[in-house]
PDB file of C-alpha atoms and ligand atoms in Angstrom:
ATOM      1  CA  UNK A   1      92.405 129.486 102.198  1.00  0.00           C
ATOM      2  CA  UNK A   2      91.587 126.218 104.035  1.00  0.00           C
ATOM      3  CA  UNK A   3      93.417 122.993 103.080  1.00  0.00           C
ATOM      4  CA  UNK A   4      90.267 121.201 101.494  1.00  0.00           C
ATOM      5  CA  UNK A   5      88.264 124.106 100.131  1.00  0.00           C
ATOM      6  CA  UNK A   6      86.519 122.762  96.774  1.00  0.00           C
ATOM      7  CA  UNK A   7      87.095 119.090  97.933  1.00  0.00           C
ATOM      8  CA  UNK A   8      84.340 116.686  97.923  1.00  0.00           C
ATOM      9  CA  UNK A   9      84.341 113.649  99.879  1.00  0.00           C
ATOM     10  CA  UNK A  10      82.334 110.564 100.820  1.00  0.00           C
ATOM     11  CA  UNK A  11      82.758 108.806 103.779  1.00  0.00           C
ATOM     12  CA  UNK A  12      81.651 105.150 103.831  1.00  0.00           C
ATOM     13  CA  UNK A  13      80.757 103.740 107.248  1.00  0.00           C
ATOM     14  CA  UNK A  14      79.348 106.052 109.864  1.00  0.00           C
ATOM     15  CA  UNK A  15      77.210 104.699 112.725  1.00  0.00           C
ATOM     16  CA  UNK A  16      77.216 107.405 115.405  1.00  0.00           C
ATOM     17  CA  UNK A  17      79.623 109.817 117.123  1.00  0.00           C
ATOM     18  CA  UNK A  18      82.193 107.455 118.362  1.00  0.00           C
ATOM     19  CA  UNK A  19      82.615 106.297 114.516  1.00  0.00           C
ATOM     20  CA  UNK A  20      86.146 106.569 113.315  1.00  0.00           C
ATOM     21  CA  UNK A  21      84.043 107.912 110.250  1.00  0.00           C
ATOM     22  CA  UNK A  22      82.818 110.803 112.167  1.00  0.00           C
ATOM     23  CA  UNK A  23      86.025 111.685 113.430  1.00  0.00           C
ATOM     24  CA  UNK A  24      87.191 111.850 109.884  1.00  0.00           C
ATOM     25  CA  UNK A  25      84.092 113.753 108.736  1.00  0.00           C
ATOM     26  CA  UNK A  26      84.618 116.566 111.463  1.00  0.00           C
ATOM     27  CA  UNK A  27      88.384 117.033 110.303  1.00  0.00           C
ATOM     28  CA  UNK A  28      87.630 117.170 106.696  1.00  0.00           C
ATOM     29  CA  UNK A  29      84.890 119.702 107.074  1.00  0.00           C
ATOM     30  CA  UNK A  30      86.861 121.849 109.333  1.00  0.00           C
ATOM     31  CA  UNK A  31      89.423 122.062 106.513  1.00  0.00           C
ATOM     32  CA  UNK A  32      86.633 123.307 103.937  1.00  0.00           C
ATOM     33  CA  UNK A  33      85.601 119.964 102.531  1.00  0.00           C
ATOM     34  CA  UNK A  34      81.994 119.116 101.356  1.00  0.00           C
ATOM     35  CA  UNK A  35      80.515 115.734 102.486  1.00  0.00           C
ATOM     36  CA  UNK A  36      78.800 112.927 101.815  1.00  0.00           C
ATOM     37  CA  UNK A  37      78.284 110.102 104.544  1.00  0.00           C
ATOM     38  CA  UNK A  38      77.056 106.574 104.250  1.00  0.00           C
ATOM     39  CA  UNK A  39      75.366 104.313 106.933  1.00  0.00           C
ATOM     40  CA  UNK A  40      74.079 100.929 106.326  1.00  0.00           C
ATOM     41  CA  UNK A  41      71.121  99.927 108.731  1.00  0.00           C
ATOM     42  CA  UNK A  42      67.913 101.809 109.834  1.00  0.00           C
ATOM     43  CA  UNK A  43      69.165 101.044 113.285  1.00  0.00           C
ATOM     44  CA  UNK A  44      71.706 103.782 113.111  1.00  0.00           C
ATOM     45  CA  UNK A  45      69.707 106.256 110.675  1.00  0.00           C
ATOM     46  CA  UNK A  46      68.523 108.780 113.642  1.00  0.00           C
ATOM     47  CA  UNK A  47      72.046 109.012 115.256  1.00  0.00           C
ATOM     48  CA  UNK A  48      73.527 109.518 111.904  1.00  0.00           C
ATOM     49  CA  UNK A  49      70.726 112.139 110.812  1.00  0.00           C
ATOM     50  CA  UNK A  50      71.675 113.962 114.188  1.00  0.00           C
ATOM     51  CA  UNK A  51      75.452 114.085 112.999  1.00  0.00           C
ATOM     52  CA  UNK A  52      74.485 115.295 109.311  1.00  0.00           C
ATOM     53  CA  UNK A  53      72.375 117.940 111.037  1.00  0.00           C
ATOM     54  CA  UNK A  54      75.719 119.485 112.326  1.00  0.00           C
ATOM     55  CA  UNK A  55      77.056 120.091 109.263  1.00  0.00           C
ATOM     56  CA  UNK A  56      74.668 121.673 106.604  1.00  0.00           C
ATOM     57  CA  UNK A  57      74.808 120.838 103.189  1.00  0.00           C
ATOM     58  CA  UNK A  58      76.166 116.971 103.997  1.00  0.00           C
ATOM     59  CA  UNK A  59      74.588 114.414 102.122  1.00  0.00           C
ATOM     60  CA  UNK A  60      73.178 111.143 104.013  1.00  0.00           C
ATOM     61  CA  UNK A  61      73.063 108.282 102.004  1.00  0.00           C
ATOM     62  CA  UNK A  62      71.963 104.781 102.711  1.00  0.00           C
ATOM     63  CA  UNK A  63      73.877 101.892 101.343  1.00  0.00           C
ATOM     64  CA  UNK A  64      74.903  98.185 101.910  1.00  0.00           C
ATOM     65  CA  UNK A  65      78.561  97.426 100.368  1.00  0.00           C
ATOM     66  CA  UNK A  66      77.226  93.986  99.651  1.00  0.00           C
ATOM     67  CA  UNK A  67      75.008  95.350  97.527  1.00  0.00           C
ATOM     68  CA  UNK A  68      76.457  96.653  93.920  1.00  0.00           C
ATOM     69  CA  UNK A  69      72.938  98.403  93.037  1.00  0.00           C
ATOM     70  CA  UNK A  70      73.005 100.361  96.472  1.00  0.00           C
ATOM     71  CA  UNK A  71      76.867 101.429  95.875  1.00  0.00           C
ATOM     72  CA  UNK A  72      75.900 102.834  92.257  1.00  0.00           C
ATOM     73  CA  UNK A  73      73.044 104.788  93.836  1.00  0.00           C
ATOM     74  CA  UNK A  74      75.541 106.614  96.151  1.00  0.00           C
ATOM     75  CA  UNK A  75      77.479 107.356  93.123  1.00  0.00           C
ATOM     76  CA  UNK A  76      74.549 108.478  91.115  1.00  0.00           C
ATOM     77  CA  UNK A  77      73.558 110.834  93.736  1.00  0.00           C
ATOM     78  CA  UNK A  78      76.870 112.106  93.969  1.00  0.00           C
ATOM     79  CA  UNK A  79      77.373 112.792  90.389  1.00  0.00           C
ATOM     80  CA  UNK A  80      74.113 114.485  90.300  1.00  0.00           C
ATOM     81  CA  UNK A  81      74.894 116.769  93.324  1.00  0.00           C
ATOM     82  CA  UNK A  82      78.483 117.397  92.720  1.00  0.00           C
ATOM     83  CA  UNK A  83      79.503 116.176  89.259  1.00  0.00           C
ATOM     84  CA  UNK A  84      82.905 115.021  90.799  1.00  0.00           C
ATOM     85  CA  UNK A  85      84.574 113.363  93.592  1.00  0.00           C
ATOM     86  CA  UNK A  86      87.949 114.110  95.220  1.00  0.00           C
ATOM     87  CA  UNK A  87      88.109 111.652  98.108  1.00  0.00           C
ATOM     88  CA  UNK A  88      86.634 108.367  99.318  1.00  0.00           C
ATOM     89  CA  UNK A  89      86.905 107.064 102.857  1.00  0.00           C
ATOM     90  CA  UNK A  90      86.553 103.550 103.519  1.00  0.00           C
ATOM     91  CA  UNK A  91      85.454 103.119 107.353  1.00  0.00           C
ATOM     92  CA  UNK A  92      83.668  99.781 107.392  1.00  0.00           C
ATOM     93  CA  UNK A  93      84.312  96.423 108.881  1.00  0.00           C
ATOM     94  CA  UNK A  94      82.110  93.691 110.164  1.00  0.00           C
ATOM     95  CA  UNK A  95      82.609  89.932 111.072  1.00  0.00           C
ATOM     96  CA  UNK A  96      79.680  87.554 112.457  1.00  0.00           C
ATOM     97  CA  UNK A  97      79.726  87.756 116.289  1.00  0.00           C
ATOM     98  CA  UNK A  98      80.646  83.984 116.399  1.00  0.00           C
ATOM     99  CA  UNK A  99      83.740  84.408 114.602  1.00  0.00           C
ATOM    100  CA  UNK A 100      85.125  86.682 117.142  1.00  0.00           C
ATOM    101  CA  UNK A 101      85.053  84.233 120.005  1.00  0.00           C
ATOM    102  CA  UNK A 102      86.910  81.072 120.308  1.00  0.00           C
ATOM    103  CA  UNK A 103      89.565  79.886 118.210  1.00  0.00           C
ATOM    104  CA  UNK A 104      90.634  80.875 114.923  1.00  0.00           C
ATOM    105  CA  UNK A 105      91.023  77.585 113.519  1.00  0.00           C
ATOM    106  CA  UNK A 106      87.101  77.174 113.694  1.00  0.00           C
ATOM    107  CA  UNK A 107      86.378  80.338 111.308  1.00  0.00           C
ATOM    108  CA  UNK A 108      83.719  78.874 109.377  1.00  0.00           C
ATOM    109  CA  UNK A 109      83.524  79.112 105.566  1.00  0.00           C
ATOM    110  CA  UNK A 110      80.625  81.371 105.601  1.00  0.00           C
ATOM    111  CA  UNK A 111      81.876  83.612 108.291  1.00  0.00           C
ATOM    112  CA  UNK A 112      85.226  84.011 106.473  1.00  0.00           C
ATOM    113  CA  UNK A 113      83.377  84.727 103.157  1.00  0.00           C
ATOM    114  CA  UNK A 114      80.957  87.590 104.971  1.00  0.00           C
ATOM    115  CA  UNK A 115      83.784  89.243 106.806  1.00  0.00           C
ATOM    116  CA  UNK A 116      86.150  89.142 103.584  1.00  0.00           C
ATOM    117  CA  UNK A 117      83.423  90.517 101.666  1.00  0.00           C
ATOM    118  CA  UNK A 118      82.287  93.469 103.770  1.00  0.00           C
ATOM    119  CA  UNK A 119      85.483  94.340 105.439  1.00  0.00           C
ATOM    120  CA  UNK A 120      88.105  93.768 102.351  1.00  0.00           C
ATOM    121  CA  UNK A 121      86.201  93.245  98.868  1.00  0.00           C
ATOM    122  CA  UNK A 122      84.112  96.408  99.637  1.00  0.00           C
ATOM    123  CA  UNK A 123      87.107  98.605  99.189  1.00  0.00           C
ATOM    124  CA  UNK A 124      87.347  97.488  95.598  1.00  0.00           C
ATOM    125  CA  UNK A 125      83.504  97.656  95.228  1.00  0.00           C
ATOM    126  CA  UNK A 126      83.358 101.291  96.229  1.00  0.00           C
ATOM    127  CA  UNK A 127      86.536 102.477  94.506  1.00  0.00           C
ATOM    128  CA  UNK A 128      85.714 101.271  91.004  1.00  0.00           C
ATOM    129  CA  UNK A 129      82.428 103.282  90.451  1.00  0.00           C
ATOM    130  CA  UNK A 130      84.037 106.128  92.161  1.00  0.00           C
ATOM    131  CA  UNK A 131      87.000 106.498  89.534  1.00  0.00           C
ATOM    132  CA  UNK A 132      84.927 108.140  86.473  1.00  0.00           C
ATOM    133  CA  UNK A 133      84.019 110.696  89.036  1.00  0.00           C
ATOM    134  CA  UNK A 134      87.546 111.577  89.750  1.00  0.00           C
ATOM    135  CA  UNK A 135      88.890 112.671  86.215  1.00  0.00           C
ATOM    136  CA  UNK A 136      91.583 114.966  87.767  1.00  0.00           C
ATOM    137  CA  UNK A 137      92.746 112.076  90.187  1.00  0.00           C
ATOM    138  CA  UNK A 138      91.927 111.877  93.985  1.00  0.00           C
ATOM    139  CA  UNK A 139      92.399 110.036  97.056  1.00  0.00           C
ATOM    140  CA  UNK A 140      91.132 106.930  98.561  1.00  0.00           C
ATOM    141  CA  UNK A 141      91.836 105.745 101.954  1.00  0.00           C
ATOM    142  CA  UNK A 142      90.548 102.885 104.128  1.00  0.00           C
ATOM    143  CA  UNK A 143      90.795 102.269 107.750  1.00  0.00           C
ATOM    144  CA  UNK A 144      93.018  99.031 109.140  1.00  0.00           C
ATOM    145  CA  UNK A 145      94.281  97.471 112.095  1.00  0.00           C
ATOM    146  CA  UNK A 146      98.055  96.073 113.301  1.00  0.00           C
ATOM    147  CA  UNK A 147      96.101  92.818 113.435  1.00  0.00           C
ATOM    148  CA  UNK A 148      96.769  92.448 109.662  1.00  0.00           C
ATOM    149  CA  UNK A 149     100.141  91.815 110.523  1.00  0.00           C
ATOM    150  CA  UNK A 150     100.386  90.239 114.220  1.00  0.00           C
ATOM    151  CA  UNK A 151      98.109  87.932 116.192  1.00  0.00           C
ATOM    152  CA  UNK A 152      95.604  89.563 118.475  1.00  0.00           C
ATOM    153  CA  UNK A 153      93.238  87.339 120.464  1.00  0.00           C
ATOM    154  CA  UNK A 154      89.757  87.231 119.430  1.00  0.00           C
ATOM    155  CA  UNK A 155      90.582  89.399 116.250  1.00  0.00           C
ATOM    156  CA  UNK A 156      90.515  86.035 114.271  1.00  0.00           C
ATOM    157  CA  UNK A 157      89.048  86.141 110.711  1.00  0.00           C
ATOM    158  CA  UNK A 158      89.098  90.167 110.925  1.00  0.00           C
ATOM    159  CA  UNK A 159      92.951  90.183 110.858  1.00  0.00           C
ATOM    160  CA  UNK A 160      92.815  88.150 107.800  1.00  0.00           C
ATOM    161  CA  UNK A 161      90.345  90.810 106.362  1.00  0.00           C
ATOM    162  CA  UNK A 162      92.813  93.602 107.392  1.00  0.00           C
ATOM    163  CA  UNK A 163      95.698  91.858 105.607  1.00  0.00           C
ATOM    164  CA  UNK A 164      93.358  91.635 102.517  1.00  0.00           C
ATOM    165  CA  UNK A 165      92.368  95.347 102.669  1.00  0.00           C
ATOM    166  CA  UNK A 166      96.145  96.345 102.845  1.00  0.00           C
ATOM    167  CA  UNK A 167      96.893  94.326 100.046  1.00  0.00           C
ATOM    168  CA  UNK A 168      93.896  95.715  98.124  1.00  0.00           C
ATOM    169  CA  UNK A 169      95.302  99.266  99.017  1.00  0.00           C
ATOM    170  CA  UNK A 170      98.367  98.370  97.164  1.00  0.00           C
ATOM    171  CA  UNK A 171      97.036  96.732  94.154  1.00  0.00           C
ATOM    172  CA  UNK A 172      94.402  99.609  93.654  1.00  0.00           C
ATOM    173  CA  UNK A 173      97.349 102.252  94.014  1.00  0.00           C
ATOM    174  CA  UNK A 174      99.143 100.458  91.290  1.00  0.00           C
ATOM    175  CA  UNK A 175      96.093 100.183  88.969  1.00  0.00           C
ATOM    176  CA  UNK A 176      95.050 103.792  89.736  1.00  0.00           C
ATOM    177  CA  UNK A 177      98.269 105.749  89.938  1.00  0.00           C
ATOM    178  CA  UNK A 178      98.405 106.427  86.117  1.00  0.00           C
ATOM    179  CA  UNK A 179      95.181 108.347  86.856  1.00  0.00           C
ATOM    180  CA  UNK A 180      96.510 110.204  89.440  1.00  0.00           C
ATOM    181  CA  UNK A 181      94.203 108.596  92.262  1.00  0.00           C
ATOM    182  CA  UNK A 182      96.331 107.850  95.495  1.00  0.00           C
ATOM    183  CA  UNK A 183      95.039 104.780  97.816  1.00  0.00           C
ATOM    184  CA  UNK A 184      96.383 104.423 101.406  1.00  0.00           C
ATOM    185  CA  UNK A 185      95.360 102.912 104.530  1.00  0.00           C
ATOM    186  CA  UNK A 186      95.570 104.457 108.112  1.00  0.00           C
ATOM    187  CA  UNK A 187      96.270 101.832 110.826  1.00  0.00           C
ATOM    188  CA  UNK A 188      94.515 103.456 113.846  1.00  0.00           C
ATOM    189  CA  UNK A 189      95.154 102.171 117.525  1.00  0.00           C
ATOM    190  CA  UNK A 190      92.244 100.883 119.493  1.00  0.00           C
ATOM    191  CA  UNK A 191      89.324 103.519 119.842  1.00  0.00           C
ATOM    192  CA  UNK A 192      86.108 102.871 121.726  1.00  0.00           C
ATOM    193  CA  UNK A 193      83.439 102.343 118.842  1.00  0.00           C
ATOM    194  CA  UNK A 194      80.377 100.091 118.074  1.00  0.00           C
ATOM    195  CA  UNK A 195      82.568  97.978 115.784  1.00  0.00           C
ATOM    196  CA  UNK A 196      85.220  97.536 118.824  1.00  0.00           C
ATOM    197  CA  UNK A 197      82.819  96.584 121.077  1.00  0.00           C
ATOM    198  CA  UNK A 198      82.189  93.217 119.183  1.00  0.00           C
ATOM    199  CA  UNK A 199      85.839  92.316 119.846  1.00  0.00           C
ATOM    200  CA  UNK A 200      86.009  90.291 123.017  1.00  0.00           C
ATOM    201  CA  UNK A 201      88.975  91.618 125.136  1.00  0.00           C
ATOM    202  CA  UNK A 202      89.167  95.207 123.311  1.00  0.00           C
ATOM    203  CA  UNK A 203      89.816  96.866 126.621  1.00  0.00           C
ATOM    204  CA  UNK A 204      92.844  94.819 127.178  1.00  0.00           C
ATOM    205  CA  UNK A 205      94.167  95.853 123.914  1.00  0.00           C
ATOM    206  CA  UNK A 206      93.452  99.502 124.423  1.00  0.00           C
ATOM    207  CA  UNK A 207      95.102  99.205 128.007  1.00  0.00           C
ATOM    208  CA  UNK A 208      98.242  97.771 126.300  1.00  0.00           C
ATOM    209  CA  UNK A 209      98.845 100.806 124.143  1.00  0.00           C
ATOM    210  CA  UNK A 210      98.688 103.275 127.359  1.00  0.00           C
ATOM    211  CA  UNK A 211     101.336 100.839 128.857  1.00  0.00           C
ATOM    212  CA  UNK A 212     103.557 100.230 125.940  1.00  0.00           C
ATOM    213  CA  UNK A 213     103.187 102.654 123.299  1.00  0.00           C
ATOM    214  CA  UNK A 214     106.034 105.499 122.756  1.00  0.00           C
ATOM    215  CA  UNK A 215     103.584 108.035 123.381  1.00  0.00           C
ATOM    216  CA  UNK A 216     101.992 106.605 126.184  1.00  0.00           C
ATOM    217  CA  UNK A 217      98.034 106.822 125.609  1.00  0.00           C
ATOM    218  CA  UNK A 218      95.562 105.493 123.418  1.00  0.00           C
ATOM    219  CA  UNK A 219      94.618 106.857 120.386  1.00  0.00           C
ATOM    220  CA  UNK A 220      92.485 109.700 119.926  1.00  0.00           C
ATOM    221  CA  UNK A 221      90.008 109.655 116.964  1.00  0.00           C
ATOM    222  CA  UNK A 222      90.842 113.207 116.150  1.00  0.00           C
ATOM    223  CA  UNK A 223      94.410 112.154 115.104  1.00  0.00           C
ATOM    224  CA  UNK A 224      93.159 109.714 112.837  1.00  0.00           C
ATOM    225  CA  UNK A 225      91.057 112.710 111.314  1.00  0.00           C
ATOM    226  CA  UNK A 226      93.812 114.952 111.047  1.00  0.00           C
ATOM    227  CA  UNK A 227      95.928 112.050 109.081  1.00  0.00           C
ATOM    228  CA  UNK A 228      92.984 111.537 106.726  1.00  0.00           C
ATOM    229  CA  UNK A 229      92.946 115.595 106.044  1.00  0.00           C
ATOM    230  CA  UNK A 230      96.737 114.797 105.003  1.00  0.00           C
ATOM    231  CA  UNK A 231      95.781 111.972 103.105  1.00  0.00           C
ATOM    232  CA  UNK A 232      93.007 113.801 101.258  1.00  0.00           C
ATOM    233  CA  UNK A 233      94.965 117.080 100.729  1.00  0.00           C
ATOM    234  CA  UNK A 234      97.846 117.919  98.092  1.00  0.00           C
ATOM    235  CA  UNK A 235     100.407 117.795 101.089  1.00  0.00           C
ATOM    236  CA  UNK A 236     100.610 113.690 100.422  1.00  0.00           C
ATOM    237  CA  UNK A 237     100.450 114.030  96.610  1.00  0.00           C
ATOM    238  CA  UNK A 238     103.463 111.732  96.670  1.00  0.00           C
ATOM    239  CA  UNK A 239     102.234 109.072  98.949  1.00  0.00           C
ATOM    240  CA  UNK A 240     100.223 106.087  97.569  1.00  0.00           C
ATOM    241  CA  UNK A 241      99.893 102.355  98.386  1.00  0.00           C
ATOM    242  CA  UNK A 242     101.093 102.976 101.995  1.00  0.00           C
ATOM    243  CA  UNK A 243      99.851 102.036 105.600  1.00  0.00           C
ATOM    244  CA  UNK A 244     100.112 105.036 107.984  1.00  0.00           C
ATOM    245  CA  UNK A 245     100.143 104.000 111.462  1.00  0.00           C
ATOM    246  CA  UNK A 246      98.303 106.403 113.799  1.00  0.00           C
ATOM    247  CA  UNK A 247      98.939 104.180 116.967  1.00  0.00           C
ATOM    248  CA  UNK A 248     101.014 106.352 119.368  1.00  0.00           C
ATOM    249  CA  UNK A 249     103.875 104.464 117.852  1.00  0.00           C
ATOM    250  CA  UNK A 250     102.911 101.051 119.218  1.00  0.00           C
ATOM    251  CA  UNK A 251     103.590  99.423 116.126  1.00  0.00           C
ATOM    252  CA  UNK A 252     107.491  99.726 116.470  1.00  0.00           C
ATOM    253  CA  UNK A 253     107.603  98.450 119.820  1.00  0.00           C
ATOM    254  CA  UNK A 254     108.986  94.748 120.389  1.00  0.00           C
ATOM    255  CA  UNK A 255     108.813  94.464 124.120  1.00  0.00           C
TER     256      UNK A 255
HETATM  257  P1  NAP B 301      82.014 101.707 113.782  1.00  0.00           P
HETATM  258  O1  NAP B 301      81.422 103.082 114.114  1.00  0.00           O
HETATM  259  O2  NAP B 301      81.051 100.632 114.118  1.00  0.00           O
HETATM  260  O3  NAP B 301      81.869 101.739 111.971  1.00  0.00           O
HETATM  261  C1  NAP B 301      81.643 100.701 111.201  1.00  0.00           C
HETATM  262  C2  NAP B 301      80.648 100.861 110.089  1.00  0.00           C
HETATM  263  O4  NAP B 301      80.793  99.722 109.312  1.00  0.00           O
HETATM  264  C3  NAP B 301      79.402 101.053 110.729  1.00  0.00           C
HETATM  265  O5  NAP B 301      78.988 102.333 110.243  1.00  0.00           O
HETATM  266  C4  NAP B 301      78.711  99.801 109.913  1.00  0.00           C
HETATM  267  O6  NAP B 301      77.330 100.418 109.896  1.00  0.00           O
HETATM  268  C5  NAP B 301      79.487  99.669 108.812  1.00  0.00           C
HETATM  269  N1  NAP B 301      79.104  98.334 108.003  1.00  0.00           N
HETATM  270  C6  NAP B 301      79.247  97.359 108.454  1.00  0.00           C
HETATM  271  N2  NAP B 301      78.591  96.268 107.796  1.00  0.00           N
HETATM  272  C7  NAP B 301      78.552  97.205 106.681  1.00  0.00           C
HETATM  273  C8  NAP B 301      77.677  96.803 105.376  1.00  0.00           C
HETATM  274  N3  NAP B 301      77.436  95.773 104.888  1.00  0.00           N
HETATM  275  N4  NAP B 301      77.387  97.764 104.286  1.00  0.00           N
HETATM  276  C9  NAP B 301      77.805  99.047 104.765  1.00  0.00           C
HETATM  277  N5  NAP B 301      78.526  99.435 105.841  1.00  0.00           N
HETATM  278  C10 NAP B 301      78.502  98.286 106.691  1.00  0.00           C
HETATM  279  O7  NAP B 301      83.354 101.203 114.179  1.00  0.00           O
HETATM  280  P2  NAP B 301      84.720 101.882 113.661  1.00  0.00           P
HETATM  281  O8  NAP B 301      85.606 101.274 114.984  1.00  0.00           O
HETATM  282  O9  NAP B 301      84.487 103.364 113.395  1.00  0.00           O
HETATM  283  O10 NAP B 301      85.161 101.157 112.568  1.00  0.00           O
HETATM  284  C11 NAP B 301      85.598 102.047 111.321  1.00  0.00           C
HETATM  285  C12 NAP B 301      86.619 101.434 110.582  1.00  0.00           C
HETATM  286  O11 NAP B 301      87.787 101.385 111.377  1.00  0.00           O
HETATM  287  C13 NAP B 301      86.709  99.872 110.318  1.00  0.00           C
HETATM  288  O12 NAP B 301      87.385  99.400 109.232  1.00  0.00           O
HETATM  289  C14 NAP B 301      87.312  99.234 111.750  1.00  0.00           C
HETATM  290  O13 NAP B 301      88.046  98.080 111.357  1.00  0.00           O
HETATM  291  C15 NAP B 301      88.641 100.330 111.619  1.00  0.00           C
HETATM  292  N6  NAP B 301      89.298 100.444 113.046  1.00  0.00           N
HETATM  293  C16 NAP B 301      88.858 100.603 113.981  1.00  0.00           C
HETATM  294  C17 NAP B 301      89.773 100.462 115.309  1.00  0.00           C
HETATM  295  C18 NAP B 301      88.988 100.623 116.578  1.00  0.00           C
HETATM  296  O14 NAP B 301      89.683 100.425 117.696  1.00  0.00           O
HETATM  297  N7  NAP B 301      87.715 101.289 116.638  1.00  0.00           N
HETATM  298  C19 NAP B 301      91.053 100.297 114.854  1.00  0.00           C
HETATM  299  C20 NAP B 301      91.756 100.291 113.765  1.00  0.00           C
HETATM  300  C21 NAP B 301      90.697 100.546 112.742  1.00  0.00           C
HETATM  301  P3  NAP B 301      76.001  99.855 110.450  1.00  0.00           P
HETATM  302  O15 NAP B 301      76.578 100.062 112.175  1.00  0.00           O
HETATM  303  O16 NAP B 301      75.109 100.570 110.027  1.00  0.00           O
HETATM  304  O17 NAP B 301      75.835  98.455 110.384  1.00  0.00           O
END
């Protein structure tokens, strides 16, 4: 029997084959989970369709996390198709382009609000309506980055969003623990994705990992997928409110 047989998982935020959400989808599927993938824009629809076609039986659902009605529609569909849910994966981030160039001190109020709404608040927005579908408990996980705790050039307001996201993980873990719903984050090292392309100097970040991380290489998205399997499975039943680093050990190095 595979580790996730009978597990039903929704992965929020798959844009293309490079997405971390897709690496997670492949790993959860390999272990027997049934999947729903969400995407936001028509721009990526055909690419997401190609991915969904590779895993027959996968639901493909369109939703913008800034719109509560669209979030509700995703769970309405999941309820009618599956009746319940075991795993929620949050793999979503966005900051306006102009906020990722120049100095952090120039962050605009509007840019701050948009970034925090999509990249952090959305974890609350997609978890609250999932709870009633998890009567036996479940696992919620979000993708974060070490810029939540340290300064990375150009990461700017996204660093603040990741700090908020990790704090939200702890508060949700506290709220939902009594219902046996665990909430954690995976802090991945740099991976070349669509979102990463929007971070100026991203290739320099990635290079730093190969030079300084104890494992001497940059992060493979499949490693994040395997950690997501652990968090979705009973193997992590005692783990909640935590941030698990999948960054080849970069976060422990001082110099
Ligand atoms: P990605 O493939 O571009 O995924 C980001 C996803 O966020 C896309 O599917 C995007 O959808 C979605 N999104 C943006 N605004 C949205 C909205 N309003 N409503 C719904 N979805 C929205 O990039 P990724 O690197 O895999 O990012 C996934 C997560 O991993 C993010 O939280 C990111 O911060 C985190 N992470 C990434 C790295 C890295 O180095 N890549 C490292 C650590 C953590 P559309 O494209 O359709 O707008």
